[in-house]
Tab-separated table of C-alpha atoms and ligand atoms in Angstrom:
chain	number	residue	atom	x	y	z
A	84	MET	CA	-57.687	-18.179	25.830
A	85	MET	CA	-54.281	-16.830	24.740
A	86	ARG	CA	-52.150	-16.148	28.080
A	87	VAL	CA	-49.943	-13.204	27.162
A	88	ALA	CA	-46.871	-11.585	28.546
A	89	VAL	CA	-46.383	-8.014	27.440
A	90	PHE	CA	-42.641	-6.996	28.130
A	91	GLY	CA	-42.408	-3.501	27.235
A	92	SER	CA	-45.565	-2.682	28.067
A	93	THR	CA	-45.526	1.143	29.023
A	94	GLY	CA	-43.656	1.865	25.615
A	95	SER	CA	-45.243	2.922	22.309
A	96	ILE	CA	-45.654	-0.725	21.201
A	97	GLY	CA	-46.829	-1.799	24.796
A	98	VAL	CA	-49.146	0.421	24.838
A	99	ASN	CA	-50.676	-0.312	21.326
A	100	ALA	CA	-50.613	-4.229	21.996
A	101	LEU	CA	-52.695	-3.534	24.938
A	102	ASP	CA	-54.871	-1.624	23.157
A	103	VAL	CA	-55.871	-4.528	20.703
A	104	LEU	CA	-55.825	-7.428	23.695
A	105	GLY	CA	-58.091	-4.997	25.490
A	106	ARG	CA	-60.463	-5.315	22.142
A	107	HIS	CA	-60.617	-9.570	22.580
A	108	PRO	CA	-61.422	-10.307	26.418
A	109	ASP	CA	-62.463	-13.412	25.058
A	110	ARG	CA	-59.343	-14.553	23.332
A	111	PHE	CA	-56.743	-13.510	25.477
A	112	SER	CA	-55.483	-12.812	29.116
A	113	VAL	CA	-52.894	-10.467	29.689
A	114	VAL	CA	-50.895	-12.420	32.506
A	115	VAL	CA	-47.630	-10.505	32.623
A	116	LEU	CA	-46.781	-6.784	32.128
A	117	ALA	CA	-43.011	-5.775	32.068
A	118	ALA	CA	-41.041	-2.307	31.634
A	119	ALA	CA	-37.840	-0.542	32.644
A	120	SER	CA	-39.173	1.712	35.624
A	121	SER	CA	-42.054	3.436	34.690
A	122	HIS	CA	-44.144	2.687	38.029
A	123	GLY	CA	-47.139	5.086	37.536
A	124	ARG	CA	-47.901	3.968	34.092
A	125	LEU	CA	-47.438	0.392	34.891
A	126	LEU	CA	-49.867	0.429	38.221
A	127	GLU	CA	-52.387	1.993	35.752
A	128	GLN	CA	-52.046	-0.768	33.361
A	129	CYS	CA	-52.301	-3.547	36.224
A	130	LEU	CA	-55.378	-2.075	37.429
A	131	ARG	CA	-57.140	-2.080	33.765
A	132	HIS	CA	-55.651	-5.359	32.648
A	133	ARG	CA	-55.347	-7.510	36.180
A	134	PRO	CA	-51.956	-9.354	34.910
A	135	ARG	CA	-50.918	-12.145	37.449
A	136	TYR	CA	-47.509	-10.349	37.501
A	137	ALA	CA	-45.618	-7.239	36.888
A	138	VAL	CA	-42.349	-6.725	36.680
A	139	LEU	CA	-39.872	-3.772	36.553
A	140	GLU	CA	-36.374	-3.540	35.794
A	141	ASP	CA	-35.713	-1.019	38.751
A	142	PRO	CA	-36.056	-2.739	42.097
A	143	GLN	CA	-37.053	0.405	44.185
A	144	ALA	CA	-39.641	1.004	41.136
A	145	ALA	CA	-41.097	-2.268	41.602
A	146	ALA	CA	-41.119	-1.505	45.408
A	147	THR	CA	-43.340	1.477	45.223
A	148	LEU	CA	-45.336	-0.140	42.292
A	149	ALA	CA	-46.271	-3.139	44.779
A	150	ALA	CA	-47.232	-0.756	47.359
A	151	ALA	CA	-49.240	0.985	45.476
A	152	LEU	CA	-51.177	-2.339	44.371
A	153	ARG	CA	-51.782	-3.754	47.816
A	154	SER	CA	-53.351	-0.443	48.594
A	155	ALA	CA	-55.252	-0.610	45.589
A	156	GLY	CA	-56.097	-4.260	46.432
A	157	ALA	CA	-55.161	-5.474	43.553
A	158	ALA	CA	-53.784	-9.396	43.500
A	159	THR	CA	-50.885	-8.692	40.899
A	160	GLU	CA	-47.616	-9.824	42.174
A	161	VAL	CA	-44.881	-7.513	41.598
A	162	LEU	CA	-41.112	-8.966	40.206
A	163	ALA	CA	-38.006	-6.817	39.956
A	164	GLY	CA	-35.050	-7.502	37.492
A	165	SER	CA	-33.984	-9.205	34.320
A	166	THR	CA	-33.992	-12.797	35.726
A	167	ALA	CA	-37.535	-12.603	36.904
A	168	LEU	CA	-38.435	-11.801	33.239
A	169	GLU	CA	-36.583	-14.744	31.719
A	170	SER	CA	-38.204	-17.450	34.280
A	171	LEU	CA	-41.577	-15.834	33.201
A	172	ALA	CA	-40.748	-15.876	29.527
A	173	GLY	CA	-40.307	-19.626	30.093
A	174	SER	CA	-42.808	-20.139	32.588
A	175	SER	CA	-46.012	-22.429	32.103
A	176	GLU	CA	-48.088	-19.944	32.786
A	177	VAL	CA	-47.587	-18.109	29.859
A	178	ASP	CA	-48.321	-18.996	26.146
A	179	ALA	CA	-47.405	-16.095	24.361
A	180	VAL	CA	-44.565	-13.310	24.875
A	181	LEU	CA	-44.947	-9.661	23.320
A	182	ALA	CA	-41.088	-8.832	23.153
A	183	ALA	CA	-41.562	-4.940	22.976
A	184	ILE	CA	-38.443	-3.817	24.953
A	185	VAL	CA	-36.253	-1.533	23.179
A	186	GLY	CA	-32.481	-2.352	22.392
A	187	ALA	CA	-30.060	-5.534	23.047
A	188	ALA	CA	-31.620	-4.928	26.770
A	189	GLY	CA	-34.727	-7.301	25.318
A	190	LEU	CA	-32.683	-10.441	24.398
A	191	PRO	CA	-32.160	-12.260	27.294
A	192	SER	CA	-35.980	-12.824	27.690
A	193	THR	CA	-36.742	-12.970	23.575
A	194	LEU	CA	-34.405	-15.974	23.654
A	195	ALA	CA	-35.764	-17.528	27.135
A	196	ALA	CA	-39.225	-17.206	25.360
A	197	ALA	CA	-37.951	-19.166	22.133
A	198	ARG	CA	-36.342	-21.812	24.176
A	199	ALA	CA	-39.239	-22.643	25.970
A	200	GLY	CA	-41.199	-22.887	22.615
A	201	LYS	CA	-43.570	-20.188	23.122
A	202	ARG	CA	-45.142	-18.163	20.837
A	203	VAL	CA	-42.827	-15.089	20.250
A	204	LEU	CA	-44.334	-11.942	18.749
A	205	ILE	CA	-41.154	-9.839	18.029
A	206	ALA	CA	-40.899	-6.051	18.050
A	207	ASN	CA	-37.304	-6.115	19.863
A	208	LYS	CA	-36.114	-5.883	16.577
A	209	GLU	CA	-32.232	-5.088	18.347
A	210	SER	CA	-32.728	-8.806	19.557
A	211	LEU	CA	-32.775	-10.237	15.906
A	212	VAL	CA	-29.917	-7.999	14.610
A	213	VAL	CA	-27.317	-9.249	17.813
A	214	ALA	CA	-28.346	-12.833	17.912
A	215	GLY	CA	-30.922	-13.742	14.682
A	216	ARG	CA	-29.055	-16.797	13.665
A	217	LEU	CA	-29.125	-17.866	17.379
A	218	LEU	CA	-32.644	-16.527	17.861
A	219	VAL	CA	-34.111	-18.862	14.910
A	220	GLU	CA	-32.180	-22.155	15.685
A	221	THR	CA	-33.275	-21.725	19.182
A	222	ALA	CA	-37.106	-21.531	18.128
A	223	ARG	CA	-36.898	-24.047	15.418
A	224	ALA	CA	-35.360	-26.588	18.003
A	225	SER	CA	-37.843	-26.116	20.588
A	226	GLY	CA	-40.758	-25.173	18.291
A	227	ALA	CA	-41.149	-21.795	18.966
A	228	THR	CA	-42.984	-19.850	16.195
A	229	LEU	CA	-41.522	-16.333	15.664
A	230	VAL	CA	-44.178	-13.540	14.596
A	231	PRO	CA	-42.621	-10.541	13.266
A	232	ILE	CA	-44.416	-7.337	14.723
A	233	ASP	CA	-41.857	-4.811	13.067
A	234	SER	CA	-44.878	-3.325	9.925
A	235	GLU	CA	-42.090	-4.102	7.455
A	236	HIS	CA	-41.374	-7.681	8.591
A	237	ASN	CA	-44.985	-8.291	9.298
A	238	ALA	CA	-45.752	-7.283	5.677
A	239	ILE	CA	-43.247	-9.396	4.425
A	240	PHE	CA	-44.788	-12.520	6.494
A	241	GLN	CA	-48.061	-11.652	5.175
A	242	CYS	CA	-47.137	-11.851	1.551
A	243	LEU	CA	-45.337	-15.316	1.817
A	244	PRO	CA	-46.831	-18.682	1.760
A	245	ALA	CA	-48.164	-19.673	4.747
A	246	ALA	CA	-46.002	-22.727	5.600
A	247	SER	CA	-43.003	-20.461	5.220
A	248	VAL	CA	-43.004	-19.004	9.000
A	249	ALA	CA	-40.394	-16.651	9.693
A	250	ALA	CA	-37.871	-20.002	10.215
A	251	GLY	CA	-34.594	-18.183	9.085
A	252	ARG	CA	-34.895	-20.643	5.708
A	253	ALA	CA	-34.855	-19.111	1.998
A	254	VAL	CA	-38.730	-19.479	0.741
A	255	PRO	CA	-38.755	-21.036	-2.324
A	256	GLY	CA	-39.883	-19.344	-5.143
A	257	VAL	CA	-38.708	-15.933	-3.585
A	258	ARG	CA	-36.624	-13.774	-6.117
A	259	ARG	CA	-36.346	-10.715	-3.332
A	260	ILE	CA	-37.682	-8.731	-0.779
A	261	LEU	CA	-38.444	-4.892	-1.299
A	262	LEU	CA	-38.199	-3.144	2.191
A	263	THR	CA	-40.066	0.081	2.428
A	264	ALA	CA	-38.885	3.208	4.424
A	265	SER	CA	-40.601	6.275	4.695
A	266	GLY	CA	-37.184	8.074	4.732
A	267	GLY	CA	-37.704	9.971	8.342
A	268	PRO	CA	-38.151	13.416	8.980
A	269	PHE	CA	-34.693	14.316	7.366
A	270	LEU	CA	-35.536	12.939	3.835
A	271	ARG	CA	-35.041	16.177	1.850
A	272	LEU	CA	-32.581	17.784	4.201
A	273	THR	CA	-28.691	18.459	3.124
A	274	ARG	CA	-25.891	17.305	5.233
A	275	GLU	CA	-24.943	20.654	6.311
A	276	GLN	CA	-28.829	21.160	7.561
A	277	MET	CA	-28.700	17.431	9.562
A	278	ALA	CA	-25.401	18.663	11.391
A	279	ARG	CA	-27.816	21.295	13.190
A	280	VAL	CA	-30.981	18.954	14.133
A	281	THR	CA	-32.160	18.618	17.406
A	282	PRO	CA	-33.509	15.509	19.496
A	283	GLU	CA	-36.919	16.801	19.294
A	284	GLN	CA	-36.811	17.557	15.821
A	285	ALA	CA	-35.587	13.721	15.009
A	286	CYS	CA	-38.410	12.422	17.323
A	287	ALA	CA	-40.904	14.306	15.230
A	288	HIS	CA	-41.556	11.720	12.756
A	289	PRO	CA	-43.806	12.465	9.895
A	290	ARG	CA	-46.064	9.100	9.910
A	291	TRP	CA	-45.496	7.101	13.107
A	292	ARG	CA	-45.257	8.267	16.855
A	293	MET	CA	-42.717	5.802	18.303
A	294	GLY	CA	-40.342	5.776	21.332
A	295	ARG	CA	-37.277	8.098	21.103
A	296	LYS	CA	-34.654	5.396	20.195
A	297	ILE	CA	-36.495	3.968	17.340
A	298	SER	CA	-37.296	7.663	16.151
A	299	VAL	CA	-33.590	8.751	15.801
A	300	ASP	CA	-32.989	5.281	13.993
A	301	SER	CA	-35.373	6.396	11.624
A	302	ALA	CA	-33.984	9.669	11.071
A	303	THR	CA	-30.790	8.534	10.574
A	304	LEU	CA	-31.995	5.414	8.405
A	305	MET	CA	-30.192	2.942	10.625
A	306	ASN	CA	-33.688	1.777	11.835
A	307	LYS	CA	-33.501	0.605	7.733
A	308	GLY	CA	-30.145	-0.785	8.213
A	309	LEU	CA	-31.430	-2.959	11.140
A	310	GLU	CA	-34.228	-3.834	9.472
A	311	LEU	CA	-32.638	-4.929	6.263
A	312	ILE	CA	-30.444	-7.745	9.105
A	313	GLU	CA	-33.942	-8.447	10.812
A	314	ALA	CA	-35.242	-9.429	7.224
A	315	CYS	CA	-32.325	-11.415	6.193
A	316	VAL	CA	-32.315	-13.291	9.574
A	317	LEU	CA	-35.903	-13.710	9.348
A	318	PHE	CA	-36.883	-14.532	5.889
A	319	GLY	CA	-33.518	-16.630	4.977
A	320	MET	CA	-31.978	-13.982	2.745
A	321	GLU	CA	-28.614	-12.550	1.631
A	322	PRO	CA	-28.460	-8.920	1.884
A	323	GLY	CA	-28.171	-8.349	-2.057
A	324	GLY	CA	-31.798	-10.307	-1.828
A	325	VAL	CA	-33.126	-7.253	-0.035
A	326	ARG	CA	-33.522	-3.869	-1.895
A	327	VAL	CA	-34.405	-0.807	0.362
A	328	VAL	CA	-37.285	1.522	-1.532
A	329	VAL	CA	-38.079	4.792	0.094
A	330	HIS	CA	-41.889	5.342	0.032
A	331	PRO	CA	-42.489	8.566	1.794
A	332	GLN	CA	-46.414	7.793	2.689
A	333	SER	CA	-45.816	4.331	4.361
A	334	ILE	CA	-48.952	2.823	2.922
A	335	VAL	CA	-47.083	-0.177	1.661
A	336	HIS	CA	-45.558	-2.046	4.418
A	337	SER	CA	-42.994	-3.990	2.229
A	338	LEU	CA	-43.265	-6.443	-0.464
A	339	VAL	CA	-42.029	-9.664	-1.772
A	340	GLU	CA	-41.383	-10.595	-5.484
A	341	TYR	CA	-41.102	-13.884	-6.926
A	342	VAL	CA	-39.406	-15.694	-9.724
A	343	ASP	CA	-41.907	-15.145	-12.074
A	344	GLY	CA	-42.409	-11.504	-11.854
A	345	SER	CA	-44.989	-11.509	-9.678
A	346	ILE	CA	-44.913	-8.953	-6.590
A	347	LEU	CA	-47.036	-8.909	-3.469
A	348	ALA	CA	-47.467	-6.126	-1.169
A	349	GLN	CA	-49.106	-5.341	2.136
A	350	LEU	CA	-50.981	-2.128	2.672
A	351	GLY	CA	-52.749	-0.140	5.442
A	352	ASN	CA	-52.880	2.827	7.229
A	353	PRO	CA	-49.849	3.491	9.332
A	354	ASP	CA	-50.916	2.314	12.496
A	355	MET	CA	-48.721	-0.826	14.548
A	356	ARG	CA	-52.028	-1.798	15.760
A	357	THR	CA	-52.577	-3.711	12.406
A	358	PRO	CA	-49.360	-5.767	12.717
A	359	ILE	CA	-49.826	-6.442	16.138
A	360	ALA	CA	-53.330	-8.312	15.635
A	361	HIS	CA	-52.024	-9.967	12.809
A	362	ALA	CA	-49.305	-11.220	14.899
A	363	LEU	CA	-51.389	-12.029	18.070
A	364	GLY	CA	-54.089	-13.536	15.791
A	365	TRP	CA	-52.316	-15.302	13.197
A	366	PRO	CA	-53.312	-17.516	11.378
A	367	GLU	CA	-56.634	-16.092	12.251
A	368	ARG	CA	-57.641	-12.167	11.771
A	369	ILE	CA	-58.625	-10.321	14.273
A	370	PRO	CA	-60.120	-6.378	14.544
A	371	SER	CA	-57.307	-3.980	15.470
A	372	GLY	CA	-59.411	-0.919	15.548
A	373	VAL	CA	-57.348	0.449	12.766
A	374	GLU	CA	-60.003	2.682	10.240
A	375	SER	CA	-60.254	1.325	6.778
A	376	LEU	CA	-57.400	2.925	4.321
A	377	ASP	CA	-58.789	5.339	2.269
A	378	LEU	CA	-56.802	4.674	-1.301
A	379	VAL	CA	-58.551	7.622	-3.092
A	380	ALA	CA	-57.686	10.051	-0.239
A	381	ALA	CA	-54.039	8.737	-0.266
A	382	ALA	CA	-54.098	9.176	-4.199
A	383	ARG	CA	-50.475	8.744	-4.740
A	384	LEU	CA	-47.756	6.102	-3.903
A	385	ASP	CA	-44.120	6.860	-4.586
A	386	PHE	CA	-41.455	4.978	-4.608
A	387	GLU	CA	-37.149	6.404	-4.734
A	388	ALA	CA	-34.098	4.904	-4.085
A	389	PRO	CA	-32.220	5.902	-0.973
A	390	ASP	CA	-29.410	8.419	-0.835
A	391	LEU	CA	-26.631	6.406	0.692
A	392	GLY	CA	-24.589	9.421	0.550
A	393	GLN	CA	-26.925	11.524	2.808
A	394	PHE	CA	-27.462	8.167	4.998
A	395	PRO	CA	-24.569	6.527	5.438
A	396	ALA	CA	-25.791	3.990	8.312
A	397	LEU	CA	-27.939	2.065	5.561
A	398	ALA	CA	-24.596	1.367	4.050
A	399	LEU	CA	-23.065	0.909	7.098
A	400	ALA	CA	-25.689	-1.846	8.252
A	401	THR	CA	-25.685	-3.388	4.729
A	402	ALA	CA	-21.979	-4.197	4.967
A	403	ALA	CA	-22.538	-5.814	8.794
A	404	ALA	CA	-25.525	-7.917	7.433
A	405	ALA	CA	-22.683	-9.092	4.812
A	406	SER	CA	-19.958	-9.933	7.140
A	407	GLY	CA	-22.281	-11.550	9.267
A	408	GLY	CA	-20.795	-12.826	12.930
A	409	THR	CA	-20.364	-10.577	15.205
A	410	ALA	CA	-20.738	-7.466	12.950
A	411	PRO	CA	-24.328	-6.701	13.527
A	412	ALA	CA	-23.988	-6.951	17.249
A	413	VAL	CA	-21.067	-4.586	17.253
A	414	LEU	CA	-23.296	-2.335	14.698
A	415	ASN	CA	-26.194	-2.441	16.948
A	416	ALA	CA	-24.540	-1.387	20.221
A	417	ALA	CA	-22.651	1.492	18.817
A	418	ASN	CA	-25.425	2.633	17.912
A	419	GLU	CA	-27.362	2.723	20.890
A	420	VAL	CA	-24.721	4.441	22.674
A	421	ALA	CA	-24.357	6.922	19.919
A	422	VAL	CA	-28.253	7.441	20.011
A	423	ALA	CA	-28.464	7.427	23.685
A	424	ALA	CA	-25.522	10.218	23.608
A	425	PHE	CA	-27.674	11.789	20.819
A	426	LEU	CA	-30.837	12.197	22.710
A	427	ALA	CA	-28.820	13.602	25.879
A	428	GLY	CA	-27.444	16.614	23.900
A	429	GLN	CA	-23.817	15.074	23.661
A	430	LEU	CA	-23.080	14.225	20.247
A	431	GLY	CA	-24.472	15.949	16.998
A	432	PHE	CA	-26.938	14.120	14.862
A	433	LEU	CA	-24.059	13.365	12.207
A	434	GLY	CA	-21.507	12.269	14.643
A	435	ILE	CA	-24.149	8.797	15.645
A	436	THR	CA	-23.399	7.095	12.222
A	437	GLU	CA	-19.528	8.659	12.646
A	438	VAL	CA	-19.174	7.151	16.061
A	439	ILE	CA	-20.813	3.394	14.329
A	440	GLU	CA	-18.208	3.804	11.745
A	441	ARG	CA	-15.278	4.184	14.021
A	442	VAL	CA	-16.168	1.097	16.011
A	443	ILE	CA	-16.919	-0.999	13.296
A	444	GLY	CA	-13.573	0.181	11.875
A	445	ARG	CA	-11.747	-1.515	15.096
A	446	HIS	CA	-13.609	-4.438	15.116
A	447	GLN	CA	-11.899	-8.067	14.513
A	448	ASN	CA	-15.079	-10.343	13.465
A	449	ARG	CA	-14.368	-14.146	13.962
A	450	GLY	CA	-17.741	-15.071	12.200
A	451	GLU	CA	-18.907	-16.274	15.455
A	452	THR	CA	-22.451	-16.166	16.387
A	453	GLY	CA	-22.667	-17.891	19.435
A	454	LEU	CA	-24.472	-16.296	22.900
A	455	GLU	CA	-21.377	-15.818	24.496
A	456	ALA	CA	-19.385	-14.326	20.951
A	457	VAL	CA	-22.170	-11.889	20.468
A	458	LEU	CA	-22.392	-10.656	23.765
A	459	GLU	CA	-18.740	-10.172	24.238
A	460	ALA	CA	-18.849	-8.342	20.647
A	461	ASP	CA	-21.937	-6.271	22.586
A	462	ARG	CA	-20.134	-5.576	25.490
A	463	TRP	CA	-16.823	-4.666	23.546
A	464	ALA	CA	-18.298	-2.307	21.064
A	465	ARG	CA	-20.035	-0.356	24.209
A	466	GLU	CA	-16.991	0.792	25.474
A	467	GLN	CA	-15.740	1.008	22.512
A	468	ALA	CA	-18.446	3.679	21.417
A	469	GLU	CA	-18.345	5.445	24.743
A	470	SER	CA	-14.329	6.481	24.313
A	471	THR	CA	-15.240	7.294	20.905
A	472	LEU	CA	-17.929	9.643	21.778
A	473	ALA	CA	-15.805	12.477	23.432
A	474	ARG	CA	-13.301	12.381	19.930
A	475	VAL	CA	-16.040	12.690	17.511
A	476	ALA	CA	-18.299	15.345	19.845
A	477	ARG	CA	-15.023	17.425	19.860
A	478	ALA	CA	-14.344	16.982	16.202
B	740	NAD	P1	-40.659	2.825	23.770
B	740	NAD	O1	-39.230	3.332	24.136
B	740	NAD	O2	-41.487	3.269	23.449
B	740	NAD	O3	-40.719	1.615	25.046
B	740	NAD	C1	-39.660	0.611	25.397
B	740	NAD	C2	-40.413	-0.400	26.562
B	740	NAD	O4	-39.230	-1.280	26.789
B	740	NAD	C3	-40.996	0.507	27.872
B	740	NAD	O5	-41.832	0.165	28.211
B	740	NAD	C4	-39.556	0.436	28.744
B	740	NAD	O6	-40.145	0.245	29.979
B	740	NAD	C5	-39.450	-0.871	28.312
B	740	NAD	N1	-37.844	-1.304	28.608
B	740	NAD	C6	-36.636	-0.795	28.459
B	740	NAD	N2	-35.712	-1.396	28.658
B	740	NAD	C7	-35.999	-2.459	29.465
B	740	NAD	C8	-35.280	-3.288	30.493
B	740	NAD	N3	-34.079	-3.075	30.617
B	740	NAD	N4	-36.288	-4.300	31.016
B	740	NAD	C9	-37.596	-4.372	31.113
B	740	NAD	N5	-37.922	-3.126	29.975
B	740	NAD	C10	-37.100	-2.416	29.353
B	740	NAD	O7	-40.127	1.884	22.318
B	740	NAD	P2	-40.834	1.746	21.512
B	740	NAD	O8	-41.166	2.496	20.454
B	740	NAD	O9	-42.176	0.847	21.769
B	740	NAD	O10	-39.902	0.085	20.787
B	740	NAD	C11	-39.923	-1.036	21.541
B	740	NAD	C12	-39.186	-2.441	20.351
B	740	NAD	O11	-40.329	-2.104	19.057
B	740	NAD	C13	-37.907	-1.434	19.867
B	740	NAD	O12	-37.120	-2.426	19.718
B	740	NAD	C14	-38.206	-0.770	18.231
B	740	NAD	O13	-37.279	-0.568	17.883
B	740	NAD	C15	-39.312	-1.910	18.032
B	740	NAD	N6	-40.579	-1.254	16.995
B	740	NAD	C16	-41.156	-0.364	17.570
B	740	NAD	C17	-42.114	0.331	16.546
B	740	NAD	C18	-42.970	1.677	17.025
B	740	NAD	O14	-43.804	1.818	16.532
B	740	NAD	N7	-42.645	1.962	18.049
B	740	NAD	C19	-42.326	-0.377	15.159
B	740	NAD	C20	-41.380	-1.279	14.899
B	740	NAD	C21	-40.507	-1.827	15.684
B	741	MG	MG1	-40.482	-1.046	10.787
């Protein structure tokens, strides 16, 4: 029995993960469920999965959940706050942590799981962007296993030799990684049309149903930029060794090219339960509930180069990957602030990348990658982005 903690269980990844876990009660037991504040959804999940612990970031929501669980006669113990999450990530009652919190808020608990030598199933890409080097080095030192859930990185992982598990080191024989991108909902829009899009349009992704933050990231292509950094971190690549390819059907989830010219790809229906099941079962294969891919019905697989003029976020992220140090943390924090402002109706869609570009332009990168340095860069970039918002919004 693998005892699994699901951090971010009420989100899009969390719900898919619980669907897969629920198919294998003989293999996995869910011991922790955690979310930010949605006590109603967490209550339902607790009644179904009977975890030992439930954690909510918000203490008031946690109190509401505790009362509801008591009156339902459930034995789940309710805890509140992020320190509870960190201690559970390292607890002897947990074997695997499925890191599916959104944003840099997921870093402390993901890092705690890596320090404690757990099996860490990472969907929370922002933690790898902010503190990637630290995470892979910590995992290497503690013996933790990092298995990526992000569909592209999971695909790359599947296309690499088995011994080369996401250790942050270059894999011998690999020439480059081809990272596929759906192109998001605005692939064919002009910049003028993009200037007028609404949060609802940005969140209506053509291929995947996801949380709102990653949906906006997919629309700006910042998601692919974050994923490029994530790929460099996990697989020990330089940014020049990762090529982004737009593939609107989202059937080829990414590819690895070897020095002999061979290219291996992973294909499947666009359903996150496949990478989640792969990460949970690895090195074995377990059913995920995903339908067979009908290649004849799909009929075509198209590939094209991304347009960096139309999607400057991708260029900004590539530059941050090349700079290293605290640049990725600054990029990520500015993006989180700008996306939240866009979702709140305070910033236009094109303003998102403009805010990020301005903040990066003011950043002094000393090349440090330690925890204090990246957290300080994250704090600084959030402040800078907040103060830039008003100026960009008025412009
Ligand atoms: P979501 O917004 O649907 O869910 C986020 C979850 O995190 C929720 O359960 C929320 O309650 C919880 N959360 C947020 N802040 C928290 C905090 N401070 N403490 C505790 N819990 C907190 O997001 P999502 O789409 O499920 O994405 C989660 C992560 O997975 C993101 O990093 C995203 O980039 C990545 N990812 C998502 C997909 C996808 O298909 N949705 C695919 C690949 C990668
Ligand atoms: Mg992805």
